[in-house]
Short mmCIF file of C-alpha atoms and ligand atoms in Angstrom, two decimals:
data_model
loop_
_atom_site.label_atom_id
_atom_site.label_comp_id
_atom_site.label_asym_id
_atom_site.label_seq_id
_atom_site.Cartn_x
_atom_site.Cartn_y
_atom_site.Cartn_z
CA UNK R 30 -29.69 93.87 32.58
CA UNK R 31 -33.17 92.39 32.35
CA UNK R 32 -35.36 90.87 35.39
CA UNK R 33 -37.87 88.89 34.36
CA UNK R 34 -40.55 87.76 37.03
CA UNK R 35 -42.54 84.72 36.97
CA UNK R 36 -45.43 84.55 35.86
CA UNK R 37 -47.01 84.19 39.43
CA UNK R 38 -45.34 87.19 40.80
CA UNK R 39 -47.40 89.50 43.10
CA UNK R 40 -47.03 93.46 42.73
CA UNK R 41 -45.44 92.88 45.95
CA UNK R 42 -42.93 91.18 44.77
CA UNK R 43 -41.95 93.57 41.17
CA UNK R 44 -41.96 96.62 43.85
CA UNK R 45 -39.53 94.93 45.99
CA UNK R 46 -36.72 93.95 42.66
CA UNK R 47 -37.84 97.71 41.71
CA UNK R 48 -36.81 99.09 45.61
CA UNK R 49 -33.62 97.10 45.21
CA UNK R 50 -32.40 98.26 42.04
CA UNK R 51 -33.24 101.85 43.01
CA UNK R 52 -31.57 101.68 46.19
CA UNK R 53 -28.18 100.75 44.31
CA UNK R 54 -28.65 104.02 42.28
CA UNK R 55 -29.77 102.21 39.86
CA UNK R 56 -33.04 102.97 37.57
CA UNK R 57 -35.99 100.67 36.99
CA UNK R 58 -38.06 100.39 33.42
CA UNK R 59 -41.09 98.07 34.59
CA UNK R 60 -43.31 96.43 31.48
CA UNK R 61 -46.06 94.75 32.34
CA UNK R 62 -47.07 92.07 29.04
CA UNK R 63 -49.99 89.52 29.46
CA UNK R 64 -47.94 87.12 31.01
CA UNK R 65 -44.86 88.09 32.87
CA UNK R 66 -43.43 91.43 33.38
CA UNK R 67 -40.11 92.25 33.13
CA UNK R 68 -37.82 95.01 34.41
CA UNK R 69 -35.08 96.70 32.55
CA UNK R 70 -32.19 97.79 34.98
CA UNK R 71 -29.93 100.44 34.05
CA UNK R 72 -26.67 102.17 35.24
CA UNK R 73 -23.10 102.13 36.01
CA UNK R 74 -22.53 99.71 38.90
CA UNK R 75 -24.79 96.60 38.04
CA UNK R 76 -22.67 94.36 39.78
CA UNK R 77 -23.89 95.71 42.98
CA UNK R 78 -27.17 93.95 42.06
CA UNK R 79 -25.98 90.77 40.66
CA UNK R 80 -28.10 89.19 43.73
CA UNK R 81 -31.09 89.85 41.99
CA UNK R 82 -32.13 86.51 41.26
CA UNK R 83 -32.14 85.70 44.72
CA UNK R 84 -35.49 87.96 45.29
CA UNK R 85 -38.99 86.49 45.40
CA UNK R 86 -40.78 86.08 42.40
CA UNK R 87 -37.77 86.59 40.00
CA UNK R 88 -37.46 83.98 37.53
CA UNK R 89 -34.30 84.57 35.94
CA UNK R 90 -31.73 88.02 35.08
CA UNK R 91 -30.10 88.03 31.88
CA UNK R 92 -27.02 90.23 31.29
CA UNK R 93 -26.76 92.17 28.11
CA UNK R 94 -23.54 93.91 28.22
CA UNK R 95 -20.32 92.10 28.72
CA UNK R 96 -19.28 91.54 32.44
CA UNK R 97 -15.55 93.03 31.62
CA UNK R 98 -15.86 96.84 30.78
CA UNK R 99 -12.13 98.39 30.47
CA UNK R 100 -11.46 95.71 27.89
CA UNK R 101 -14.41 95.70 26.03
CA UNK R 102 -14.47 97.48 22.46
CA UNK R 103 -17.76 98.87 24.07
CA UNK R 104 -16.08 100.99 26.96
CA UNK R 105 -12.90 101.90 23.79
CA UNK R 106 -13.91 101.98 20.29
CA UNK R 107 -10.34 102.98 19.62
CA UNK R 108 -7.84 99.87 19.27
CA UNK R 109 -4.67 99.95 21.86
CA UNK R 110 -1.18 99.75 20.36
CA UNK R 111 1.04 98.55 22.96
CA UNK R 112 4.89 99.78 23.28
CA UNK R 113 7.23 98.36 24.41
CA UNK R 114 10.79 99.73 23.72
CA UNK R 115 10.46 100.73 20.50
CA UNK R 116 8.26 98.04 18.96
CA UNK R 117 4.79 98.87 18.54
CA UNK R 118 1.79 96.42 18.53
CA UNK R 119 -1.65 96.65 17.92
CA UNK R 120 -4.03 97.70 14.34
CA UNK R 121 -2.06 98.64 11.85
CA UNK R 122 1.55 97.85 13.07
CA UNK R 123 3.42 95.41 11.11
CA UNK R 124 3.15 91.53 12.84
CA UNK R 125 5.45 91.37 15.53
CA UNK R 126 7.52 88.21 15.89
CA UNK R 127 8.49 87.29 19.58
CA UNK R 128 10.75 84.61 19.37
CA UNK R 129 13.89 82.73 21.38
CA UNK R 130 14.71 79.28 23.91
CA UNK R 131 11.21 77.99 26.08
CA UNK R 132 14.01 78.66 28.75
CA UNK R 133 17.10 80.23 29.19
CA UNK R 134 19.67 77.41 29.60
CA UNK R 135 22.73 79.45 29.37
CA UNK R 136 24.84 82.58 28.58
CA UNK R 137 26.13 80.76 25.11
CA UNK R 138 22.78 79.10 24.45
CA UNK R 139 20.78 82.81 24.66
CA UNK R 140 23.28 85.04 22.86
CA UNK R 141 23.63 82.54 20.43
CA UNK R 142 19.90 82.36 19.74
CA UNK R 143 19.28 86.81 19.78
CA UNK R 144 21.68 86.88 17.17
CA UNK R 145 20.11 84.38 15.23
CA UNK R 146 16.66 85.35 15.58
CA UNK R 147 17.59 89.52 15.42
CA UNK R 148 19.00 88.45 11.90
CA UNK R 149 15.98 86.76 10.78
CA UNK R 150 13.46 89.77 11.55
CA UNK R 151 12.37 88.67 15.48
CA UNK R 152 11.74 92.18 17.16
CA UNK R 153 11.01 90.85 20.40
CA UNK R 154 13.55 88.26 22.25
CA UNK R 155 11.81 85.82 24.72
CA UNK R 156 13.50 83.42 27.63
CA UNK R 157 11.80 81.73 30.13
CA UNK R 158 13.27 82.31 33.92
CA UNK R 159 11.20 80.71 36.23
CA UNK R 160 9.37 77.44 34.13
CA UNK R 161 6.17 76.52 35.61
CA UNK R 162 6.63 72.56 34.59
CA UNK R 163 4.19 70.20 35.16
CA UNK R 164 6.33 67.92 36.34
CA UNK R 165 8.14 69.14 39.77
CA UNK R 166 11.16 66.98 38.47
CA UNK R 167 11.37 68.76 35.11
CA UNK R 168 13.75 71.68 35.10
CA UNK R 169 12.51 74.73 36.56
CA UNK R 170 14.55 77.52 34.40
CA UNK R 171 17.68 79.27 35.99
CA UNK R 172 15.63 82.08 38.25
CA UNK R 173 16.95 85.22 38.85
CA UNK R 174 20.71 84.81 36.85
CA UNK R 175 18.59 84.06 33.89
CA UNK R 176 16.76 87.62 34.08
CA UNK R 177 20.05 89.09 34.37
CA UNK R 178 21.22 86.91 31.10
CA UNK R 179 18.09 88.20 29.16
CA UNK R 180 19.09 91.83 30.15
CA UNK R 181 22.54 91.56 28.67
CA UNK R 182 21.24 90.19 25.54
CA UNK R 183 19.11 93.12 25.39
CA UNK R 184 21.85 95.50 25.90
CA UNK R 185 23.81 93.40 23.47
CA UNK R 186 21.03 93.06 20.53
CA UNK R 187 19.20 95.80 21.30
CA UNK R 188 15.83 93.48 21.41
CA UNK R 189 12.94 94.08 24.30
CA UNK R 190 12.72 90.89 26.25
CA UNK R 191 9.53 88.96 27.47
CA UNK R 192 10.28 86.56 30.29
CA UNK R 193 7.21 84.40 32.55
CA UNK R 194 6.39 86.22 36.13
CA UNK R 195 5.16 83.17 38.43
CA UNK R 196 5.34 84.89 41.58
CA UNK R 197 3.92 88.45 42.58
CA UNK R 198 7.07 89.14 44.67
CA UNK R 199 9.62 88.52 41.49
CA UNK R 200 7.54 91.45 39.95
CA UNK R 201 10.48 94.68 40.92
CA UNK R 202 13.20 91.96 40.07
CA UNK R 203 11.12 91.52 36.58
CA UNK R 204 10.84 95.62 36.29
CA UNK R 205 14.70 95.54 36.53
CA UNK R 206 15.62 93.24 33.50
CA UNK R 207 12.58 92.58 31.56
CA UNK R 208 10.31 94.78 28.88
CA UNK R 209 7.29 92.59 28.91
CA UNK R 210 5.81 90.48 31.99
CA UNK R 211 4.46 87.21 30.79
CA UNK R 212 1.27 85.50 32.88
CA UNK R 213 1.40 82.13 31.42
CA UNK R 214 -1.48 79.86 30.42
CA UNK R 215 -1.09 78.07 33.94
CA UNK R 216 -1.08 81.24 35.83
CA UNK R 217 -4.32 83.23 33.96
CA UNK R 218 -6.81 82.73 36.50
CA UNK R 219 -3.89 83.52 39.54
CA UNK R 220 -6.03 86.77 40.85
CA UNK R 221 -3.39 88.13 42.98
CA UNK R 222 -0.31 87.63 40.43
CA UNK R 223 -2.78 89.26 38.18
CA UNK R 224 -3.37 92.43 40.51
CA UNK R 225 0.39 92.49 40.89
CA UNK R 226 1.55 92.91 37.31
CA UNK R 227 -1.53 95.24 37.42
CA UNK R 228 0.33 97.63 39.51
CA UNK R 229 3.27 97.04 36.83
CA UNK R 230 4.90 99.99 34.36
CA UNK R 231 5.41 96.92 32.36
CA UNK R 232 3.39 95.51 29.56
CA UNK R 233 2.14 92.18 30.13
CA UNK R 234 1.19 89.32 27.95
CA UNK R 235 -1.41 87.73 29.42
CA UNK R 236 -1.87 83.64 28.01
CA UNK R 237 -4.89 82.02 27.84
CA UNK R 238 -5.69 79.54 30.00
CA UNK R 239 -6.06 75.60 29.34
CA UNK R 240 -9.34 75.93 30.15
CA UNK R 241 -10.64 78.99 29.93
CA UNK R 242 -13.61 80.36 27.80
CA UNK R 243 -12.57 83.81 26.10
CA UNK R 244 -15.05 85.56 28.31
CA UNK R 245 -12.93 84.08 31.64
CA UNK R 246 -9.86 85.50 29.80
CA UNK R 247 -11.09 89.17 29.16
CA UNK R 248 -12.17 88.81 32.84
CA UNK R 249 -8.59 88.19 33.80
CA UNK R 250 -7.16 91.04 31.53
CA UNK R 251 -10.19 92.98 33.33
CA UNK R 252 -7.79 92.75 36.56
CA UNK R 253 -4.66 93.69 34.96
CA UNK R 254 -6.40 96.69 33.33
CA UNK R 255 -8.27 97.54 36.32
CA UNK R 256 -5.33 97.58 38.79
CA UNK R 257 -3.54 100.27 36.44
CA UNK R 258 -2.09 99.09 33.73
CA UNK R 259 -3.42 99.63 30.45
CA UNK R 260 -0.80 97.77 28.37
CA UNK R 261 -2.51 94.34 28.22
CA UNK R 262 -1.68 91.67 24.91
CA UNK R 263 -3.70 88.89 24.75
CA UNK R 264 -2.04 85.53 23.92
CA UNK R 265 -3.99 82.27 22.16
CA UNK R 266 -1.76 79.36 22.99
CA UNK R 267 -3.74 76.51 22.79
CA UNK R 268 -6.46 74.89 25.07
CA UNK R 269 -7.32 71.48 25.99
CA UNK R 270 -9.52 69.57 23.93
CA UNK R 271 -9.97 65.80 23.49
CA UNK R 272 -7.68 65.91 20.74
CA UNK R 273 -4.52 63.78 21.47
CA UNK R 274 -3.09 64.09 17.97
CA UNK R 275 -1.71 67.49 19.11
CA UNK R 276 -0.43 69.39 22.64
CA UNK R 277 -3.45 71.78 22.43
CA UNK R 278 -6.14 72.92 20.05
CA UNK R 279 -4.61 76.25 19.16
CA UNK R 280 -8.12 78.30 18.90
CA UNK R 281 -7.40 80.48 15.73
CA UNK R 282 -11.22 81.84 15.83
CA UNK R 283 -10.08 83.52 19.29
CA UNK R 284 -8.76 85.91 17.25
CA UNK R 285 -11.48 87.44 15.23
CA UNK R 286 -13.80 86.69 17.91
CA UNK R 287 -11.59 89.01 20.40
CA UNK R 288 -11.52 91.39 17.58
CA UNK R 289 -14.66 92.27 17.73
CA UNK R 290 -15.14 92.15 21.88
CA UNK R 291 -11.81 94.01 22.93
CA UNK R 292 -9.21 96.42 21.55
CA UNK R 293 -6.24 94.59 23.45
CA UNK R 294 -3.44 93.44 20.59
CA UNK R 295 -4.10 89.66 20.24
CA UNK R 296 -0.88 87.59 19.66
CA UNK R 297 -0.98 84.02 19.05
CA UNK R 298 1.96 80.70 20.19
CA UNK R 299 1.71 78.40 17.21
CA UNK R 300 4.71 76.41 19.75
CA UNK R 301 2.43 75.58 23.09
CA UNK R 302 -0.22 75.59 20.64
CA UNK R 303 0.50 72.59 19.03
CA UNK R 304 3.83 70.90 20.58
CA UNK R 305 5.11 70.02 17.53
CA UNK R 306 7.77 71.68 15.23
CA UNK R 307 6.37 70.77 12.34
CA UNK R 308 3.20 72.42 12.55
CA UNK R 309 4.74 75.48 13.95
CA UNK R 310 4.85 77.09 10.71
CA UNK R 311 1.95 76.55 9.31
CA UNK R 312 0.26 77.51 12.25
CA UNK R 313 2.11 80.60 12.89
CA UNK R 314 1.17 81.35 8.94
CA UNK R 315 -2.99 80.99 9.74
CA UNK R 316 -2.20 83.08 12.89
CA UNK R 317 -1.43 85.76 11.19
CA UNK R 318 -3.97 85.29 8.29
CA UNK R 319 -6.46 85.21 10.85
CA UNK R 320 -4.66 89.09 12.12
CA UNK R 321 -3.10 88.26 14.91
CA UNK R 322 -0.90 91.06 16.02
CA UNK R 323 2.00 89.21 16.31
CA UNK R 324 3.52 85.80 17.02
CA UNK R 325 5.31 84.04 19.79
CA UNK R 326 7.89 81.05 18.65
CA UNK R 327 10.62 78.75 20.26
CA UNK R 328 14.00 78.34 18.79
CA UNK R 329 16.87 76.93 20.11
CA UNK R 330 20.54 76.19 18.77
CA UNK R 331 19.86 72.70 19.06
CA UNK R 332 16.09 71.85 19.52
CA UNK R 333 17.18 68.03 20.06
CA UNK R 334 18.66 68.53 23.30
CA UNK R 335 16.77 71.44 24.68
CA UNK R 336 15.83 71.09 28.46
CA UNK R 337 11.92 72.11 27.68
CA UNK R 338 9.97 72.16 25.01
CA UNK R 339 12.68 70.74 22.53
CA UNK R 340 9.95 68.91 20.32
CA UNK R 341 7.77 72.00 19.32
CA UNK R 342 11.41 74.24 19.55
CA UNK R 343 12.67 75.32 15.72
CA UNK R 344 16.23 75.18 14.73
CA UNK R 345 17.77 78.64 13.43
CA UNK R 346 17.21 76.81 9.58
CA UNK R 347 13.68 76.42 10.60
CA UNK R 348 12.52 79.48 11.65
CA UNK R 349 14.55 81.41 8.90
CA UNK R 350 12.44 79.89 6.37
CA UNK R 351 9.20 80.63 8.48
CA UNK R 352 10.50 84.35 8.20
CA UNK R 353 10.99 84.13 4.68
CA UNK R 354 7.47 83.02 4.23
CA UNK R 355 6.21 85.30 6.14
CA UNK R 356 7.71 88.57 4.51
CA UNK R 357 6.86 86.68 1.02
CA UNK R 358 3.10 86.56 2.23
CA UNK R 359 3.72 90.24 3.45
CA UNK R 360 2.81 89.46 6.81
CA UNK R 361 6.01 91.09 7.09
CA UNK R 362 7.35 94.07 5.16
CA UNK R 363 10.67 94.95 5.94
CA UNK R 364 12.48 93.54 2.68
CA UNK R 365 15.80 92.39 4.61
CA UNK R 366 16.07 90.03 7.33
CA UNK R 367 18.55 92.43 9.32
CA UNK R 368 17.61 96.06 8.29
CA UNK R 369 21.13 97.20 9.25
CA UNK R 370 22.81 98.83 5.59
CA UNK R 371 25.65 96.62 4.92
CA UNK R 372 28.73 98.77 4.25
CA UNK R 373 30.42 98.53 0.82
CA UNK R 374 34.18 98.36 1.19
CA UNK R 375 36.11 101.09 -0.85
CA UNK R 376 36.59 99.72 -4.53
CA UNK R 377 33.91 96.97 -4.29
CA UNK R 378 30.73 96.77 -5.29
CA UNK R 379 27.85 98.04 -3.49
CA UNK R 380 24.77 95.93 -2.57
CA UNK R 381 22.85 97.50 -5.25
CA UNK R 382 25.35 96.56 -7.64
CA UNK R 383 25.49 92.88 -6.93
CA UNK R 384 21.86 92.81 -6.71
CA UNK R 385 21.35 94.11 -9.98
CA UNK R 386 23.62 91.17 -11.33
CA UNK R 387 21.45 89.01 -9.37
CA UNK R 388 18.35 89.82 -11.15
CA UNK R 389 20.32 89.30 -14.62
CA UNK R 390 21.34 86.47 -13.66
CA UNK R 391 17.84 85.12 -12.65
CA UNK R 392 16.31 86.51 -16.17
CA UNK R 393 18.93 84.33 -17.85
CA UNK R 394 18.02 81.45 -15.67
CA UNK R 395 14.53 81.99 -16.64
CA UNK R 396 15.39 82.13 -20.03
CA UNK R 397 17.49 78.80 -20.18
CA UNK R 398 14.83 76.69 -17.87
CA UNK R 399 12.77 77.18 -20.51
CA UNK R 400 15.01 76.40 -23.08
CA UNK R 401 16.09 73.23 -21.37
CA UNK R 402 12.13 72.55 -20.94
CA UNK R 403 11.89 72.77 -24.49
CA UNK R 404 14.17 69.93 -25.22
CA UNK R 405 12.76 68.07 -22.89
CA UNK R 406 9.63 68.54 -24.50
CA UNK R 407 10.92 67.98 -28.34
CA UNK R 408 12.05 64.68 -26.88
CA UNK R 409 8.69 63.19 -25.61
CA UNK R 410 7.62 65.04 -29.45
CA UNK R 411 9.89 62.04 -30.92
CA UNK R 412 8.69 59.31 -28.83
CA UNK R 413 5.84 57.14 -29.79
CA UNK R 414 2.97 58.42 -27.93
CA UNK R 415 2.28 56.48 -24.49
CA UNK R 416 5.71 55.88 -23.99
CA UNK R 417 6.87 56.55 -20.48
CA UNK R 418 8.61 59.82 -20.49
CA UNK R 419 12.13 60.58 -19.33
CA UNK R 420 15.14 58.81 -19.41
CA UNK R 421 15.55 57.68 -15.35
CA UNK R 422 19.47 56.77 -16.05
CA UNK R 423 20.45 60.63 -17.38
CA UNK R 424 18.54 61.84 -14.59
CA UNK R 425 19.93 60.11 -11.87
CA UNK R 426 23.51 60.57 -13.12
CA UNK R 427 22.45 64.34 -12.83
CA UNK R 428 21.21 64.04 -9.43
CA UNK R 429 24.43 62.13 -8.52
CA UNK R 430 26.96 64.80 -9.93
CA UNK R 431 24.97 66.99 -8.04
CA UNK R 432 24.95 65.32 -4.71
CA UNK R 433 29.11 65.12 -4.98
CA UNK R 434 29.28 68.87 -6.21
CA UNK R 435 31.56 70.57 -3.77
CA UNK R 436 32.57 73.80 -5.74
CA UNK R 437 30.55 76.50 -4.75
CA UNK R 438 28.24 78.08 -1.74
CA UNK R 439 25.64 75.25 -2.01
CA UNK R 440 25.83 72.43 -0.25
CA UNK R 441 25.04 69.09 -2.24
CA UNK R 442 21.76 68.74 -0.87
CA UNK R 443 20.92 72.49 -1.91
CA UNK R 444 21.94 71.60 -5.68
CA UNK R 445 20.32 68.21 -5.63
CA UNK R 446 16.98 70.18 -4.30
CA UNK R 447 17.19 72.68 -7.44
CA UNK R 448 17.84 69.72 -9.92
CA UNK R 449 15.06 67.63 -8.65
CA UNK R 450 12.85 70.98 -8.95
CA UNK R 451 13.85 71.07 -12.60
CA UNK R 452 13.49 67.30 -13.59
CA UNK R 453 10.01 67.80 -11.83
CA UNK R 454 8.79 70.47 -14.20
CA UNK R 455 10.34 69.00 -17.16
CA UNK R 456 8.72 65.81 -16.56
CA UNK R 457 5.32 67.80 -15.69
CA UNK R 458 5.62 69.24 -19.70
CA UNK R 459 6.47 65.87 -20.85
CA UNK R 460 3.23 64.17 -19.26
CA UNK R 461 0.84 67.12 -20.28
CA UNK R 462 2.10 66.90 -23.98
CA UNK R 463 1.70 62.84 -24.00
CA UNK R 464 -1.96 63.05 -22.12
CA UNK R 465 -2.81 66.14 -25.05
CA UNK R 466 -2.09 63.58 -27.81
CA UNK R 467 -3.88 60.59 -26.12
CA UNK R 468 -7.11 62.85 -25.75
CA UNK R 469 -6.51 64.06 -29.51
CA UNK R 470 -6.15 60.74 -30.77
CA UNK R 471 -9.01 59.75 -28.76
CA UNK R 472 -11.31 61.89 -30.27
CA UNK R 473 -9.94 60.91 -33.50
CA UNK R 474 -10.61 57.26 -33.47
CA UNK R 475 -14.26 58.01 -31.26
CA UNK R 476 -12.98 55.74 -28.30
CA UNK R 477 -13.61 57.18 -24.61
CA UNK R 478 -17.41 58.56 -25.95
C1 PEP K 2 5.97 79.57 27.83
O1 PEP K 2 5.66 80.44 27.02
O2 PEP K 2 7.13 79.26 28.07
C2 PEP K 2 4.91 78.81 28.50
C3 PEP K 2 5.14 78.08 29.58
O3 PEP K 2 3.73 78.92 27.89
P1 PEP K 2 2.25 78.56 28.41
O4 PEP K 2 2.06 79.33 29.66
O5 PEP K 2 1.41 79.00 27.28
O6 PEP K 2 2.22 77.06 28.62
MN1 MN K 3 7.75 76.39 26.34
#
């Protein structure tokens, strides 16, 4: 901390700010310049002089270090990997995805959703218990049975649960069902919830609030951490700007900026963060290209009528694709969905087997999209140049046949997806072939110089 005097200060007055400081404990480095002097303060416990600025002749005090200590990167170099039950988060793990309903809604409605997000690579299950709505006529989550619902489906998937703590004396109910404590957004700045999950075995996940800078967040963390319990993750959600266009402003350069000022695992919402579902993926993708820890998303069976949060909620479809994406991107490794080895049934083939007819059949595939590529391409050859490529009558008869295919795993609109794909490309070799021989033929007759 530095003291710096005004330039009018008496000796009087830089011997009192030096008695001060000294009878804290503290220690005093006085330098007088041709102007102004200032005083360095050092020690453990500067708090206990924040009043400085209050004495005679000081002008201002600036802090250097940061005002939160256990969760600075300053007080721990080394970077904290929080448990919980299993899954580990924090430098170096593997993104986590949390995901599951905003709220519990019922028995069917939760099991249904663990299965389907266990399958899809989720390690972490959430549910929310007690809602903290904005509205006091919105619904408010099913309490206490819906801890006790979360609990089964953690017996029953074997997935740790995260669930949102509202009230300090729900926290030993919490310790009973749930893996991780959740502070929401709404709830960060809540000093004596804070101090209770604080005194918690439980991690917590600890939201950022609509407001708050990421120096008020650390600060709250600071409580959690300084009541007892290490096991602090930090959660971006999304804060309130004066965009309309989306729920929040999900803050994406929180992350590297809490990189560098704490070693708490940063996790980020892409689903409060932006309220809608589809900019939930792409979201969730920058949140982890940005090295987030892990990721927090809704799903529910049937987003449309979910009782919160159904508009930024993904259907099972929905987030199995984000999955996909994200093990194709490597965010995550694990190369199945469910890691659990299928078993083989006596006299069948194994998955190894079938796999390995898989990739034949893809080379094949390969082989004959070019092929058929090459026709198309031999076609536009016979065509006067500038004609208008394909043949829009053979195509759509293609895309038709397609669309009333009903032999086979895919459904219609799967084939009709790969045809289109194909006519696409085809198309794409036509156009390049016609626009070479323009530009040749250009150059030819010296038009276009
Ligand atoms: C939630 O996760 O269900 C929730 C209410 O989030 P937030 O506190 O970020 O609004
Ligand atoms: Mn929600």
């Amino acid at each position: 901390m530095i003291v710096v005097m005004r330039p009018t200060a008496t000796q009087d007055e830089v011997d009192g700010v030096r008695r001060t400081v000294e009878e804290h404990g503290l220690e005093a480095f006085i330098s007088v310049g041709e102007e102004r002097t200032v005083i360095g303060v050092v020690g453990s416990d500067l708090e206990s002089v924040a009043h400085l600025g209050t004495l005679d002749g000081v002008e201002q005090v600036i802090r250097i270090s940061s005002p939160y200590k256990l969760a600075s990167s300053e007080h721990q170099v080394e970077r904290t990997r929080v448990r919980v039950n299993g899954v580990e988060l924090g430098l170096g793990q593997e993104l986590v995805v949390m995901a599951g309903p905003c709220a519990v809604e019922s028995r069917e409605q939760l099991m249904q959703t663990a299965r389907a997000v266990k399958r899809e690579g989720a390690r972490v299950l959430r549910g929310g218990a007690f809602k903290p709505r904005t509205s006091p006529y919105a619904f408010q989550g099913l309490g206490l049975p819906a801890l006790k619902l979360l609990h089964e489906a953690h017996d029953e998937y074997g997935l740790p649960v995260i669930s949102e703590v509202v009230d300090p004396k729900d926290v030993p109910a919490f310790e009973e069902h749930i893996d991780v404590l959740q502070v929401g957004a709404r709830n960060m700045a809540n000093f004596v919830l804070l101090k209770a999950v604080g005194q918690s075995r439980r991690p917590v996940l600890l939201k950022r609030g609509l407001s708050a800078t990421i120096e008020e967040w650390l600060l709250a963390a600071e409580y959690i951490l300084s009541a007892g319990n290490p096991n602090v993750i930090l959660c971006e959600r999304g804060i309130r700007t004066f965009e309309t266009a989306t729920r929040n402003t999900l803050d994406l350069s929180a992350v590297p900026v809490l990189r560098s000022r704490t070693h708490l695992p940063i996790i980020v919402d892409p689903s409060h963060g932006t309220g809608h579902r589809a900019l939930v993926a792409p979201m969730a993708l920058a949140g982890a290209a940005v090295g987030a820890d892990g990721l927090i998303i809704e799903v529910h069976p049937d987003p449309a009528n979910a009782r919160s949060d159904g508009d930024q909620s993904l259907g099972f479809e929905e987030f199995g694709a984000l999955m996909d994406e994200l093990r194709r991107l490597q965010f995550v490794r694990s190369a199945d969905a469910t890691p659990a080895p299928a078993l083989a049934p006596a006299g069948q083939d194994g998955i190894g087997d079938i796999r390995d007819r898989i990739d034949d059949l893809d080379a094949r595939l390969g082989e004959m999209v070019q092929e058929r590529a090459a026709l198309a391409l031999e076609v536009q050859r016979r065509r006067e140049t500038g004609a208008h490529g394909h043949d829009v009558r053979r195509e759509r008869a293609l895309l038709e046949r397609a669309a009333a295919a009903t032999s086979g795993p895919m459904t219609p609109v799967e084939l009709t997806m790969v045809f289109d794909a194909l006519l696409r490309a085809s198309r794409s070799v036509q156009r390049r072939h016609a626009q070479s021989v323009t530009e040749a033929e250009a150059a030819a007759t010296g038009s276009g110089r």
